[in-house]
Amino acid sequence: MIDLTDQPIYNSRDSRYKTPYGAVPSGTQVRFTLRPGRVEGFSRATLSARFESRGDQIESLPMLWSGLELDRDLFQGSLDTGDYVGLVWYSFLLERLDGGRQELGPYQLTVYQAEEVPSWFGEGMTYQIFPDRFLRSRVPDPAGMVGGRWVHQDWEELPEWRPDQRGEIRNRDFFGGDLLGVMEKLDYLKGLGVETLYFNPIFEASENHRYGTADYDKIDPMLGSNQDFSRLCDEAHRRGMRVMLDGVFNHTGYVSRYFNGDGFYPDVGASQSWDSPYRPWFNFIQWPKKYESWWGIYSLPAVNESCPSYRDFIFAGENSVVRRWLRAGADGWRLDVADELPDDFVAGIHQAARAEKPDALVIGEVWEDGSTKVAYGVRRKHILGGHCDGLMNYPLRNAILAFFRGGGGEHFVSAMETIRENYPPSAFYSAMNSLGTHDTPRILTLLGAGGEYRDQSRDWRAHFRLSPKQRRRGKDLLRAAALLLFCFPGSPTVYYGDEAGMEGFEDPFNRQTYPWGREDRELVDWFRALGALRRDHPALRRGDIRYVAGQGPLLAFTRSAAGETILCACNAGDGPAAMELGFPRELTPLLGRAHVDPGEEGPTLTIPPLSGAAFLVHEG
């Protein structure tokens, strides 16, 4: 018998109240059920739905009384989504005969355009490489290269972080990491369990991060040649790995073939002549010196994404940037600042990528809930179909950090169930899940030091290193956080060197060179075990997720698929924590440490502090 005494009137995440669960494809009929207490005396219920993408059109529907369930009245109604795509904000009104009223909502319903999304990305592990800092096959000579760059002779030096004589941080110091260096380590990456290589920008650019593209047609010569890139893709494919490129299409470099602010290129750039074919690509406020730029950074002039010739160059033409590099061997694109690109521009990239390679993937950089993201006053269509296949999952990173800083398992569950409910399943399972990226402090430093220490001087942060006690705590938390990451739906993504114990606060301290020969072997072995766990278990590659515990320092969930169930359990507290599972099943340890005490009602787990463990669940 179902006990309804403590049940709410409505719960959008419970199939007894709403079916189907979460986001729905266009054309779906969504069924709603309200369960008010009989003693409340409600005699009438109405569903009100606001279709945001139809100019906030409102549709009101009566919900019919359909009987009793114990001490609860049941009111039911269905909403036909028809051909609509977008967000629906729905609410309920309950009324009594005496005029009393109760309103519930509004709640979000995401209605998306159904499409086939390649599954390869979300199933396996991704490894993010910042190309200049991974491995160099030789010390390069920068003579003749764009940007007036210079090269550190010592691989282990700090990146340059101080302003130059003009008071600028120009990012012109390079270490010389290259594509041949990556090829040299493909077997190492394969051994980690890597299935996708995600590269930060690799096209010619004057700055070491290469986010100010100078030439989209050319691999940066310090990295190698266009042929080297194709060979790298061939070698990766031969090992069962895919390659994802960083598409920086919102802005170019001030030093570039297109803007040519310093006159390096023989082409007539937009800043040199009003008649330049590239001039319409940019938004000049007062030609040639005043122009729109990304976040006001003069070295990154913003492009005019509505310009037909720019669109043709990036995605619309047969030999466009998007198509040509997929043809050269890439398997997908990660779109830098995707929420600053117009929706139809992103849709054009998606269409071009699929036309060139049917299983090509497009991932967008969005830092918030991608279903509700508003940029430049417009609700974005990122994951509504035909745009981004998945997004960088910064909400998951925030939830993991909050949990392991004492935020409570219940808050993690609430935050992640909101994302699961709001996202189409394909987007939820194709998310790029990271603990750290090139835009965040190193995860080991954050967990070990307990914060970003922005109140300290930049010089202090440049030279900061964890104490032995901080590093031990950071490693314990990183092992547990990484276990959670590898067990969660979406692609577990490791920022180069996190598996080797690299430290560092914000850019550029989070972009130091990989410590070859000085890796933390304990962490490397842990990540290798995580990679094998993810690779070998179907339940972790594509299984559903069900939360078993989420309160205080405890968090546990199961993933199930293909007749297999995996349990992941974490303890963020400073002392051991016990958890009664409440189901009569046997557990086989897979990874991590936890004591299992079999009981008549089901096993009890005792998880050591700051740790996590994974188990194979056997039916009792």
XYZ file of C-alpha atoms in Angstrom:
620
model
C 0.000 0.000 0.000
C 1.275 3.490 -0.868
C 1.531 5.900 2.059
C 0.443 9.319 0.819
C 0.331 11.124 4.142
C 3.569 12.999 3.500
C 3.215 13.281 -0.278
C 3.026 16.694 -1.955
C 0.177 17.827 -4.156
C 2.542 17.803 -7.128
C 6.093 16.593 -7.812
C 7.373 17.066 -11.363
C 10.042 14.370 -10.898
C 7.633 11.619 -9.866
C 5.890 9.564 -12.574
C 2.739 9.459 -10.461
C 2.393 13.189 -11.063
C 3.931 13.761 -14.494
C 4.684 11.480 -17.452
C 6.947 11.344 -19.342
C 9.778 12.404 -17.029
C 11.643 15.646 -17.706
C 12.139 17.199 -21.128
C 10.003 15.827 -23.964
C 10.271 15.778 -27.762
C 7.914 17.981 -29.718
C 4.587 16.246 -30.337
C 4.473 14.567 -26.922
C 1.329 14.569 -24.808
C 2.358 15.275 -21.217
C 0.036 13.924 -18.534
C -0.246 15.685 -15.184
C -1.849 14.485 -11.943
C -2.519 16.562 -8.831
C -3.027 14.836 -5.463
C -4.449 17.298 -2.944
C -5.662 16.006 0.407
C -9.366 15.195 0.521
C -9.745 17.350 3.629
C -8.667 20.404 1.600
C -11.993 20.261 -0.208
C -10.762 21.254 -3.669
C -13.445 20.805 -6.303
C -11.766 22.216 -9.390
C -8.256 22.310 -10.924
C -6.841 24.161 -13.921
C -3.550 23.789 -15.782
C -2.091 26.993 -17.253
C 0.770 26.699 -19.765
C 2.788 29.628 -21.110
C 4.536 28.850 -24.409
C 7.538 31.166 -24.228
C 8.685 30.789 -27.845
C 5.193 31.629 -29.126
C 5.230 35.120 -27.734
C 4.202 33.883 -24.281
C 0.944 32.435 -25.582
C -1.063 31.014 -22.658
C -3.195 27.905 -22.839
C -5.521 26.996 -19.972
C -6.874 23.472 -19.585
C -9.318 22.030 -17.048
C -8.025 19.075 -15.022
C -10.787 16.542 -14.412
C -11.408 14.827 -11.096
C -10.607 11.163 -11.670
C -11.240 9.551 -8.301
C -9.666 8.992 -4.914
C -6.428 7.384 -3.795
C -6.668 6.794 -0.044
C -7.150 10.287 1.411
C -6.221 12.110 -1.795
C -8.336 13.548 -4.598
C -6.913 13.013 -8.081
C -7.161 15.681 -10.780
C -5.719 14.804 -14.185
C -5.101 16.570 -17.470
C -2.870 16.390 -20.544
C -0.944 19.026 -22.465
C -0.346 18.451 -26.177
C 2.979 20.012 -27.183
C 2.126 19.733 -30.889
C 4.849 21.143 -33.136
C 6.169 23.481 -30.431
C 9.877 23.690 -29.588
C 11.029 25.757 -26.619
C 10.261 26.205 -22.925
C 6.780 25.868 -21.469
C 6.172 27.398 -18.052
C 3.198 25.670 -16.471
C 1.318 26.158 -13.224
C -1.791 24.848 -11.484
C -4.747 26.498 -9.802
C -6.844 24.536 -7.278
C -10.182 26.011 -6.170
C -12.734 25.219 -3.437
C -16.470 25.766 -3.525
C -16.059 28.453 -0.846
C -13.732 30.452 -3.130
C -10.482 29.317 -1.529
C -7.587 28.910 -3.946
C -4.109 27.415 -4.070
C -1.583 28.034 -6.835
C 1.370 25.778 -7.629
C 4.275 26.649 -9.916
C 5.479 27.798 -12.288
C 7.414 24.716 -13.377
C 9.654 24.321 -16.425
C 8.942 21.922 -19.256
C 11.604 21.694 -21.974
C 10.220 20.704 -25.383
C 12.901 19.814 -27.913
C 13.227 18.722 -31.512
C 14.017 15.027 -31.562
C 17.208 14.119 -33.419
C 19.784 11.357 -33.587
C 22.823 12.337 -31.484
C 26.032 10.273 -31.812
C 26.548 8.352 -28.583
C 30.324 7.930 -28.749
C 31.215 11.059 -26.826
C 29.133 10.607 -23.691
C 30.085 6.995 -23.179
C 33.841 7.258 -22.701
C 36.582 9.349 -21.131
C 37.775 12.631 -22.673
C 41.230 14.146 -22.168
C 41.737 17.890 -22.605
C 45.097 19.011 -23.952
C 46.451 22.570 -23.800
C 48.795 22.048 -26.752
C 51.710 24.337 -25.831
C 52.154 22.690 -22.419
C 51.669 18.945 -22.957
C 54.945 17.699 -24.514
C 57.470 19.072 -26.986
C 59.368 16.818 -29.325
C 62.074 19.477 -29.691
C 62.854 23.038 -28.584
C 61.407 25.163 -31.414
C 62.852 28.243 -33.070
C 60.168 30.968 -33.124
C 61.955 33.088 -35.753
C 59.580 34.225 -38.470
C 56.459 33.084 -36.636
C 53.535 35.416 -36.055
C 53.344 37.402 -32.827
C 56.912 38.108 -31.781
C 56.837 35.077 -29.508
C 59.674 33.672 -27.424
C 60.313 30.160 -26.079
C 61.211 28.982 -22.579
C 64.318 26.835 -22.806
C 63.562 25.173 -19.470
C 60.378 23.060 -19.674
C 59.842 23.369 -15.920
C 59.796 27.175 -15.690
C 56.699 29.086 -14.620
C 54.690 30.622 -17.482
C 55.173 34.382 -17.724
C 52.456 36.090 -15.707
C 53.817 39.577 -15.068
C 52.960 42.593 -17.251
C 55.589 43.689 -19.766
C 57.145 47.145 -19.983
C 53.912 48.432 -21.521
C 51.861 47.097 -18.625
C 50.325 44.311 -20.719
C 50.199 40.548 -20.252
C 50.590 39.528 -23.886
C 50.911 35.720 -23.563
C 53.773 35.601 -26.067
C 55.868 33.142 -24.044
C 55.719 29.605 -25.425
C 57.068 26.266 -24.237
C 56.814 24.535 -27.596
C 54.489 21.628 -26.962
C 53.592 20.110 -30.342
C 51.533 17.490 -32.149
C 54.460 15.090 -32.430
C 54.708 15.232 -28.639
C 51.044 14.260 -28.368
C 51.576 11.400 -30.823
C 54.442 10.182 -28.680
C 52.022 9.828 -25.735
C 49.009 8.309 -27.479
C 49.700 4.900 -25.960
C 49.913 6.478 -22.504
C 46.546 8.172 -23.098
C 45.047 4.955 -24.418
C 46.260 3.228 -21.254
C 44.463 5.839 -19.164
C 41.231 4.851 -20.880
C 40.954 7.965 -23.046
C 38.451 7.702 -25.903
C 38.304 11.371 -27.014
C 41.127 13.909 -27.288
C 39.875 17.477 -26.904
C 42.402 20.085 -28.017
C 42.412 23.717 -27.022
C 42.972 25.802 -30.194
C 45.656 24.526 -32.573
C 45.395 27.019 -35.440
C 48.070 29.630 -36.060
C 47.851 32.431 -33.498
C 50.162 34.951 -31.881
C 49.369 34.053 -28.252
C 50.242 30.851 -26.405
C 46.569 30.021 -25.684
C 45.757 30.499 -29.404
C 42.255 31.833 -28.710
C 42.930 34.802 -30.976
C 43.038 32.882 -34.262
C 45.392 34.297 -36.887
C 44.796 31.743 -39.659
C 42.004 29.149 -39.586
C 43.508 27.328 -42.548
C 46.801 26.483 -40.896
C 48.025 24.505 -37.886
C 50.289 26.738 -35.837
C 53.816 26.014 -37.137
C 55.141 25.578 -33.603
C 52.694 22.686 -33.235
C 53.501 21.163 -36.606
C 51.910 21.030 -40.030
C 48.456 20.310 -41.412
C 49.807 16.908 -42.406
C 50.954 16.297 -38.819
C 47.411 16.928 -37.652
C 45.945 14.399 -40.082
C 48.575 11.875 -39.070
C 47.733 12.452 -35.406
C 44.057 11.818 -36.160
C 44.933 8.633 -38.037
C 47.021 7.379 -35.118
C 44.303 8.275 -32.618
C 41.647 6.529 -34.699
C 43.839 3.455 -34.985
C 43.777 3.288 -31.174
C 40.015 3.762 -30.992
C 40.171 7.442 -29.988
C 38.335 10.434 -31.482
C 39.592 14.008 -31.863
C 37.653 17.156 -30.955
C 38.808 20.645 -31.949
C 38.178 24.005 -30.284
C 36.206 26.287 -32.608
C 36.822 29.947 -31.757
C 34.400 31.728 -34.076
C 33.188 34.651 -31.949
C 36.416 36.620 -32.408
C 39.757 36.462 -34.171
C 43.154 37.829 -33.253
C 44.178 41.465 -33.614
C 47.265 39.874 -35.124
C 45.589 37.808 -37.830
C 45.270 37.415 -41.550
C 41.779 38.910 -41.290
C 42.216 41.936 -39.010
C 45.993 42.301 -39.502
C 46.391 44.919 -36.815
C 50.187 44.802 -36.873
C 50.601 44.291 -40.627
C 52.339 40.927 -40.256
C 50.378 39.272 -43.065
C 50.693 40.302 -46.719
C 46.899 40.261 -47.069
C 45.106 43.592 -46.714
C 43.310 43.198 -43.406
C 40.184 44.885 -42.083
C 42.184 47.433 -40.090
C 44.273 48.420 -43.109
C 41.728 49.188 -45.796
C 38.035 49.967 -45.904
C 37.972 47.950 -49.107
C 39.445 44.822 -47.507
C 37.235 41.753 -48.082
C 37.564 41.121 -44.348
C 36.353 44.545 -43.222
C 32.639 43.496 -43.095
C 33.637 40.676 -40.751
C 34.221 43.177 -37.928
C 32.108 45.813 -36.192
C 33.963 49.085 -36.302
C 32.727 51.872 -34.074
C 35.211 54.265 -35.657
C 37.381 52.694 -38.350
C 40.158 51.641 -37.995
C 41.006 52.150 -34.305
C 37.705 51.630 -32.456
C 35.988 48.280 -32.846
C 33.995 45.782 -30.827
C 36.105 43.168 -29.104
C 35.532 40.171 -26.861
C 34.919 41.492 -23.343
C 36.712 44.701 -24.308
C 40.060 42.977 -24.896
C 41.539 44.864 -27.849
C 43.647 41.906 -29.003
C 40.489 39.843 -29.661
C 38.328 41.814 -32.151
C 34.779 40.448 -32.246
C 33.424 39.277 -35.580
C 30.104 40.072 -37.204
C 28.548 36.592 -37.297
C 25.728 37.805 -39.563
C 28.163 38.661 -42.387
C 27.431 36.259 -45.302
C 31.071 35.925 -46.370
C 32.148 35.108 -42.802
C 29.422 32.477 -42.500
C 30.436 30.988 -45.820
C 34.043 30.856 -44.643
C 33.284 29.252 -41.248
C 30.510 26.766 -42.064
C 28.343 27.361 -45.149
C 30.864 26.703 -47.924
C 31.860 23.268 -49.157
C 35.438 23.989 -48.041
C 34.460 25.876 -44.888
C 36.588 25.724 -41.739
C 34.117 23.395 -40.005
C 33.954 20.932 -42.876
C 37.578 21.049 -43.971
C 39.048 20.105 -40.588
C 36.535 17.301 -40.138
C 37.664 16.100 -43.550
C 41.265 16.321 -42.335
C 40.524 13.886 -39.516
C 38.697 15.660 -36.678
C 35.518 14.094 -35.280
C 33.827 17.060 -33.625
C 33.940 20.666 -32.471
C 33.739 22.304 -29.085
C 32.390 25.828 -29.620
C 34.130 28.496 -27.572
C 31.706 30.952 -25.891
C 28.783 29.246 -27.616
C 26.270 31.518 -25.898
C 27.846 34.533 -27.633
C 27.211 33.057 -31.064
C 23.776 33.617 -32.669
C 21.529 30.557 -32.566
C 21.305 30.317 -36.344
C 25.114 30.498 -36.565
C 25.410 27.531 -34.177
C 22.705 25.718 -36.151
C 24.717 26.304 -39.329
C 27.814 24.788 -37.744
C 25.798 21.783 -36.582
C 24.315 21.260 -40.036
C 27.686 21.582 -41.765
C 29.363 19.187 -39.325
C 26.702 16.503 -39.812
C 26.761 16.976 -43.599
C 30.515 16.397 -43.671
C 30.589 13.561 -41.137
C 27.251 12.085 -40.001
C 28.570 11.154 -36.555
C 30.384 14.466 -35.958
C 29.578 16.054 -32.619
C 29.137 19.696 -31.534
C 29.694 20.598 -27.870
C 29.033 24.116 -26.585
C 30.808 26.108 -23.889
C 28.038 27.256 -21.542
C 28.674 27.794 -17.834
C 25.077 27.668 -16.600
C 21.965 25.536 -17.056
C 21.933 25.433 -20.848
C 18.165 25.007 -21.041
C 17.468 28.387 -19.436
C 20.489 30.357 -20.635
C 19.746 33.933 -21.712
C 22.435 35.824 -23.641
C 22.028 39.292 -25.127
C 18.395 39.250 -24.050
C 17.570 36.060 -25.965
C 16.715 32.627 -24.551
C 19.189 30.336 -26.259
C 18.306 27.181 -28.213
C 21.530 25.350 -27.354
C 20.052 21.921 -26.597
C 16.612 22.136 -28.215
C 17.809 20.175 -31.270
C 19.906 21.059 -34.293
C 22.348 23.221 -32.330
C 24.667 21.782 -29.658
C 24.593 18.041 -29.021
C 25.866 18.601 -25.486
C 27.405 21.278 -23.283
C 30.319 21.695 -20.917
C 28.812 20.700 -17.577
C 30.008 23.437 -15.238
C 26.872 22.980 -13.062
C 28.126 19.457 -12.269
C 31.593 20.783 -11.414
C 30.033 23.366 -9.098
C 27.891 20.692 -7.421
C 30.863 18.344 -6.899
C 33.008 21.113 -5.420
C 30.187 22.236 -3.151
C 29.567 18.687 -1.943
C 33.198 17.987 -1.092
C 33.425 21.342 0.668
C 30.636 20.312 3.029
C 27.628 21.516 1.049
C 25.562 18.394 1.684
C 24.535 15.510 -0.544
C 20.952 16.767 -0.670
C 22.080 19.943 -2.466
C 24.045 17.909 -5.006
C 20.995 15.761 -5.741
C 18.733 18.800 -6.082
C 21.126 20.621 -8.439
C 21.767 17.622 -10.672
C 18.158 16.465 -10.784
C 17.263 19.964 -11.993
C 19.709 19.559 -14.871
C 18.477 16.035 -15.644
C 14.890 17.229 -15.638
C 15.578 20.293 -17.821
C 17.858 18.682 -20.422
C 16.845 16.377 -23.267
C 18.277 12.929 -22.445
C 20.743 13.116 -25.357
C 22.171 16.403 -24.037
C 22.357 15.103 -20.464
C 24.278 12.018 -21.583
C 26.495 13.968 -24.026
C 27.679 16.532 -21.462
C 31.392 17.293 -21.120
C 31.919 16.715 -17.383
C 35.075 18.243 -15.892
C 36.539 18.946 -12.477
C 38.824 21.543 -14.033
C 39.639 23.203 -17.352
C 42.019 25.814 -18.735
C 39.603 28.440 -17.347
C 39.546 27.207 -13.729
C 42.172 26.702 -11.001
C 43.666 23.229 -10.788
C 41.276 20.944 -8.961
C 43.983 19.563 -6.638
C 44.893 23.093 -5.529
C 41.256 24.043 -4.951
C 40.513 20.939 -2.902
C 43.774 20.983 -0.969
C 43.980 24.716 -0.256
C 40.242 25.119 0.230
C 39.775 28.117 -2.067
C 41.202 30.407 -4.745
C 42.924 32.866 -2.339
C 42.067 35.919 -4.428
C 42.822 38.044 -1.357
C 46.502 37.162 -1.727
C 48.813 38.829 -4.235
C 49.253 37.396 -7.704
C 52.932 36.853 -6.896
C 51.909 34.780 -3.852
C 49.534 32.660 -5.941
C 52.185 32.194 -8.648
C 54.579 30.539 -6.213
C 52.074 28.786 -3.951
C 52.476 25.051 -3.444
C 50.353 22.830 -1.239
C 51.866 21.797 2.078
C 52.219 18.015 2.634
C 49.072 18.069 4.805
C 47.108 20.088 2.241
C 48.290 17.863 -0.586
C 47.261 14.704 1.254
C 43.786 16.100 1.866
C 43.566 17.385 -1.697
C 44.543 13.993 -3.110
C 41.999 12.165 -0.965
C 39.246 14.525 -2.101
C 40.381 14.413 -5.722
C 40.259 10.618 -5.757
C 36.697 10.686 -4.413
C 35.579 13.547 -6.684
C 37.061 11.842 -9.731
C 35.266 8.596 -8.845
C 31.987 10.509 -8.722
C 32.832 12.153 -12.066
C 33.624 8.838 -13.779
C 30.434 7.226 -12.449
C 28.144 10.109 -13.469
C 26.285 10.305 -16.818
C 28.177 12.244 -19.494
C 31.791 12.111 -20.602
C 34.280 12.280 -17.683
C 36.823 14.821 -18.919
C 40.317 15.136 -17.439
C 42.309 18.336 -17.902
C 45.867 17.375 -18.842
C 48.028 16.791 -15.797
C 45.228 16.591 -13.227
C 45.870 12.859 -13.223
C 49.550 13.591 -12.516
C 48.891 15.834 -9.498
C 49.531 19.226 -11.121
C 48.875 22.303 -8.979
C 48.140 25.951 -9.716
C 45.607 28.705 -9.225
C 44.097 30.702 -12.117
C 45.478 31.292 -15.643
C 48.375 30.971 -16.353
C 49.249 28.989 -13.210
C 46.740 26.312 -14.232
C 48.507 26.041 -17.609
C 51.970 24.908 -16.545
C 53.869 22.195 -18.384
C 53.109 18.523 -17.852
C 55.557 17.092 -15.292
C 56.875 14.167 -17.334
C 59.011 11.976 -15.092
C 57.706 13.720 -11.972
C 54.091 12.507 -12.026
C 52.255 11.552 -8.857
C 52.131 7.829 -9.566
C 49.455 7.216 -6.952
C 47.079 9.571 -8.782
C 48.030 8.312 -12.232
C 47.236 4.759 -11.137
C 43.904 5.903 -9.690
C 42.879 7.635 -12.923
C 43.983 4.625 -14.931
C 41.719 2.459 -12.761
C 38.877 4.944 -13.253
C 39.380 4.853 -17.014
C 39.179 1.055 -16.996
C 36.077 1.158 -14.784
C 34.317 3.490 -17.220
C 35.474 1.549 -20.272
C 34.516 -1.893 -19.032
C 31.049 -1.343 -17.547
C 28.009 -0.668 -19.774
C 26.082 0.675 -16.778
C 28.548 3.574 -16.486
C 28.722 4.232 -20.208
C 25.010 4.733 -20.855
C 23.008 3.583 -17.818
C 20.253 5.439 -15.991
C 20.868 7.107 -12.623
C 18.968 6.572 -9.386
C 19.940 8.208 -6.103
C 20.252 5.911 -3.090
C 21.430 8.535 -0.572
C 21.956 12.256 -0.524
C 22.184 13.824 2.907
C 24.999 15.660 4.641
C 28.384 14.081 3.841
C 26.831 11.041 2.126
C 26.024 10.721 -1.554
C 25.244 7.483 -3.381
C 23.614 6.530 -6.652
C 23.270 3.545 -8.966
C 23.755 3.318 -12.722
C 22.001 0.479 -14.533
C 22.094 -0.821 -18.120
C 22.374 -4.098 -20.023
C 21.506 -6.158 -16.954
C 24.268 -4.551 -14.875
C 24.039 -2.192 -11.886
C 26.919 -0.195 -10.422
C 26.716 1.583 -7.057
C 28.836 4.693 -6.445
C 29.048 5.932 -2.836
C 30.996 8.928 -1.500
C 31.707 10.352 1.946
C 32.752 14.014 2.009
C 33.028 14.111 5.799
C 36.096 14.030 8.024
C 34.922 10.860 9.795
C 33.620 7.441 8.708
C 29.988 7.368 7.604
C 27.575 4.428 7.583
C 24.800 3.979 5.053
C 22.059 1.359 5.096
C 21.187 0.419 1.528
C 17.819 -1.123 2.328
C 17.814 -3.705 -0.444
C 18.803 -7.377 -0.076
C 21.574 -7.527 -2.624
C 25.197 -8.560 -2.639
C 27.972 -6.100 -3.443
C 31.269 -6.840 -5.160
C 33.894 -4.106 -4.625
C 35.258 -2.643 -7.864
C 37.265 0.399 -6.766
C 37.884 2.294 -3.546
C 37.633 1.300 0.090
C 34.445 0.701 2.076
C 33.428 -1.917 4.617
C 30.350 -3.960 3.711
C 28.357 -5.457 6.581
C 25.719 -7.893 5.219
C 22.388 -7.693 6.996
C 18.996 -9.355 6.787
C 17.367 -6.181 5.442
C 20.296 -5.369 3.182
C 23.966 -4.438 3.409
C 25.345 -1.504 5.392
C 28.274 0.391 3.935
C 30.827 2.135 6.123
C 32.783 4.574 3.990
C 36.084 6.049 5.230
C 36.370 9.847 5.426
C 37.062 11.864 2.259
C 36.661 8.856 0.008
C 34.418 6.967 -2.373
C 33.901 3.439 -3.612
C 32.208 1.658 -6.507
C 30.500 -1.727 -6.329
C 28.898 -4.189 -8.699
C 25.389 -4.891 -7.393
C 24.085 -8.457 -7.579
C 20.394 -9.256 -7.298
C 19.618 -10.902 -3.961
